[in-house]
XYZ file of C-alpha atoms in Angstrom:
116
model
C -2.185 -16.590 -8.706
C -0.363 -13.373 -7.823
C 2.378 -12.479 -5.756
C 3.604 -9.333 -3.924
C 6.890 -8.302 -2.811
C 7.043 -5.164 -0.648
C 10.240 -3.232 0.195
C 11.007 0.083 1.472
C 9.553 0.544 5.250
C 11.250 1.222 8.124
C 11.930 4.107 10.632
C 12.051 7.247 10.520
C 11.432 10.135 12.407
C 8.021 12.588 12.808
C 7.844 14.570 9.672
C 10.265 12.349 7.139
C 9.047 10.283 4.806
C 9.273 7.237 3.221
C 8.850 5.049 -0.136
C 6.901 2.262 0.002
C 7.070 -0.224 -3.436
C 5.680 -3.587 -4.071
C 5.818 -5.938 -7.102
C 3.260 -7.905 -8.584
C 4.148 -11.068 -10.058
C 2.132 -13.953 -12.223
C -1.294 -13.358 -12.992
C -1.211 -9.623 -13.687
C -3.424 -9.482 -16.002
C -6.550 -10.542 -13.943
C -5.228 -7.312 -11.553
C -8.060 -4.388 -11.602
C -6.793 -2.400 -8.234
C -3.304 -2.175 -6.278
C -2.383 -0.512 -3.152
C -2.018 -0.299 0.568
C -3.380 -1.414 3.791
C -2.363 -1.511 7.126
C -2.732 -2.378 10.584
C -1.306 -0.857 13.663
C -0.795 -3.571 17.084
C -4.328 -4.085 18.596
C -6.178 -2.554 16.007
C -7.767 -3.663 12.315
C -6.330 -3.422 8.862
C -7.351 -0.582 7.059
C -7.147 0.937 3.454
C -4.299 3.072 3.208
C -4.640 4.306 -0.285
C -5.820 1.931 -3.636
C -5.314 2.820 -7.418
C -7.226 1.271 -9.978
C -6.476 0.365 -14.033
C -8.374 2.935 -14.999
C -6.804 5.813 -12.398
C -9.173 5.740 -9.502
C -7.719 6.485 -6.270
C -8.551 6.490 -3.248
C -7.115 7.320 0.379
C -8.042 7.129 4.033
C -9.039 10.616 5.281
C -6.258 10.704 7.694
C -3.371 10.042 4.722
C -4.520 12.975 2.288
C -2.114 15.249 1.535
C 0.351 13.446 2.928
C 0.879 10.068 0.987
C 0.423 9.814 -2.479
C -0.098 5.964 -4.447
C 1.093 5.750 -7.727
C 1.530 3.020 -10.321
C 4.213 2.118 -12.558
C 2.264 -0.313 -14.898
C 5.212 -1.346 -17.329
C 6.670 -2.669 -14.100
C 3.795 -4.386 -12.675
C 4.429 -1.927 -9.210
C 2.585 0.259 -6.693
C 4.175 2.647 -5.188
C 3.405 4.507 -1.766
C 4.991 7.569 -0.998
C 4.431 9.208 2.608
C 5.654 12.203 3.569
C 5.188 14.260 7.139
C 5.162 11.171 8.950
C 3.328 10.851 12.408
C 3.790 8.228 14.757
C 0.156 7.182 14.353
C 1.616 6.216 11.020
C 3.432 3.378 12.496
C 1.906 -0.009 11.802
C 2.794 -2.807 9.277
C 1.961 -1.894 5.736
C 0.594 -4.722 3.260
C 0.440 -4.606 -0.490
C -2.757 -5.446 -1.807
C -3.921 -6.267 -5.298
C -7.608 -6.846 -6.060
C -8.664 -8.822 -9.131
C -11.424 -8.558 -11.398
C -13.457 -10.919 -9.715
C -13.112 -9.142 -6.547
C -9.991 -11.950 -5.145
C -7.862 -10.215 -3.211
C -3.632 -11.000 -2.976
C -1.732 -9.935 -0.069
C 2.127 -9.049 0.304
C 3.842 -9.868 3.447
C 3.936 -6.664 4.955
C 6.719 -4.495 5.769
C 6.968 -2.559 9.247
C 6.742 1.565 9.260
C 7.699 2.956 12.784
C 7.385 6.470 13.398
C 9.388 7.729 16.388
C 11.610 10.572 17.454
């Protein structure tokens, strides 16, 4: 089993930016990728951005340039940092963390809003 704690959403206007971090707990070791999905109201979740152990990233189309994922492996978190936020940017965000047998763990979720 795995758990996920997120922290760090909330609101902020078009063009800041914001610091999305999540912590993995308990079976860490069977963890091959970590990131970020998310899913605006009314529509389906959707990769954000993933990292895996061996540096592989990758990132929606509509996110490069703009976020960046990042992983601090000594303390078991993912990190998501967003910058030039638009308000199509607003949905919840959920930590994800895919094992080596392809299980996937979920955080929470924590809400971005974008809005001036």
């Amino acid at each position: 089993q795995v758990q996920l704690v997120e922290s760090g959403g909330g609101s902020v206007q078009p063009g800041g930016s914001l610091r999305l971090s999540c912590v993995a707990s308990g079976s860490i070791f069977s963890i091959n990728a970590m990131g970020w999905y998310r899913q605006a109201p009314g529509s389906q979740r959707e990769l954000v951005a993933t990292k895996t152990s061996s540096g592989t990233t990758k990132y929606l189309d509509s996110v490069k340039g703009r976020f960046t994922i990042s992983r601090d492996n000594a303390k078991n978190t993912v990190y998501l940092q967003m910058n030039s936020l638009k308000p199509e940017d607003t949905a919840v965000y959920y930590c994800n963390a895919a094992t080596f047998t392809m299980y996937d763990y979920w955080g929470r979720g924590t809400q971005v809003t974008v809005s001036s």
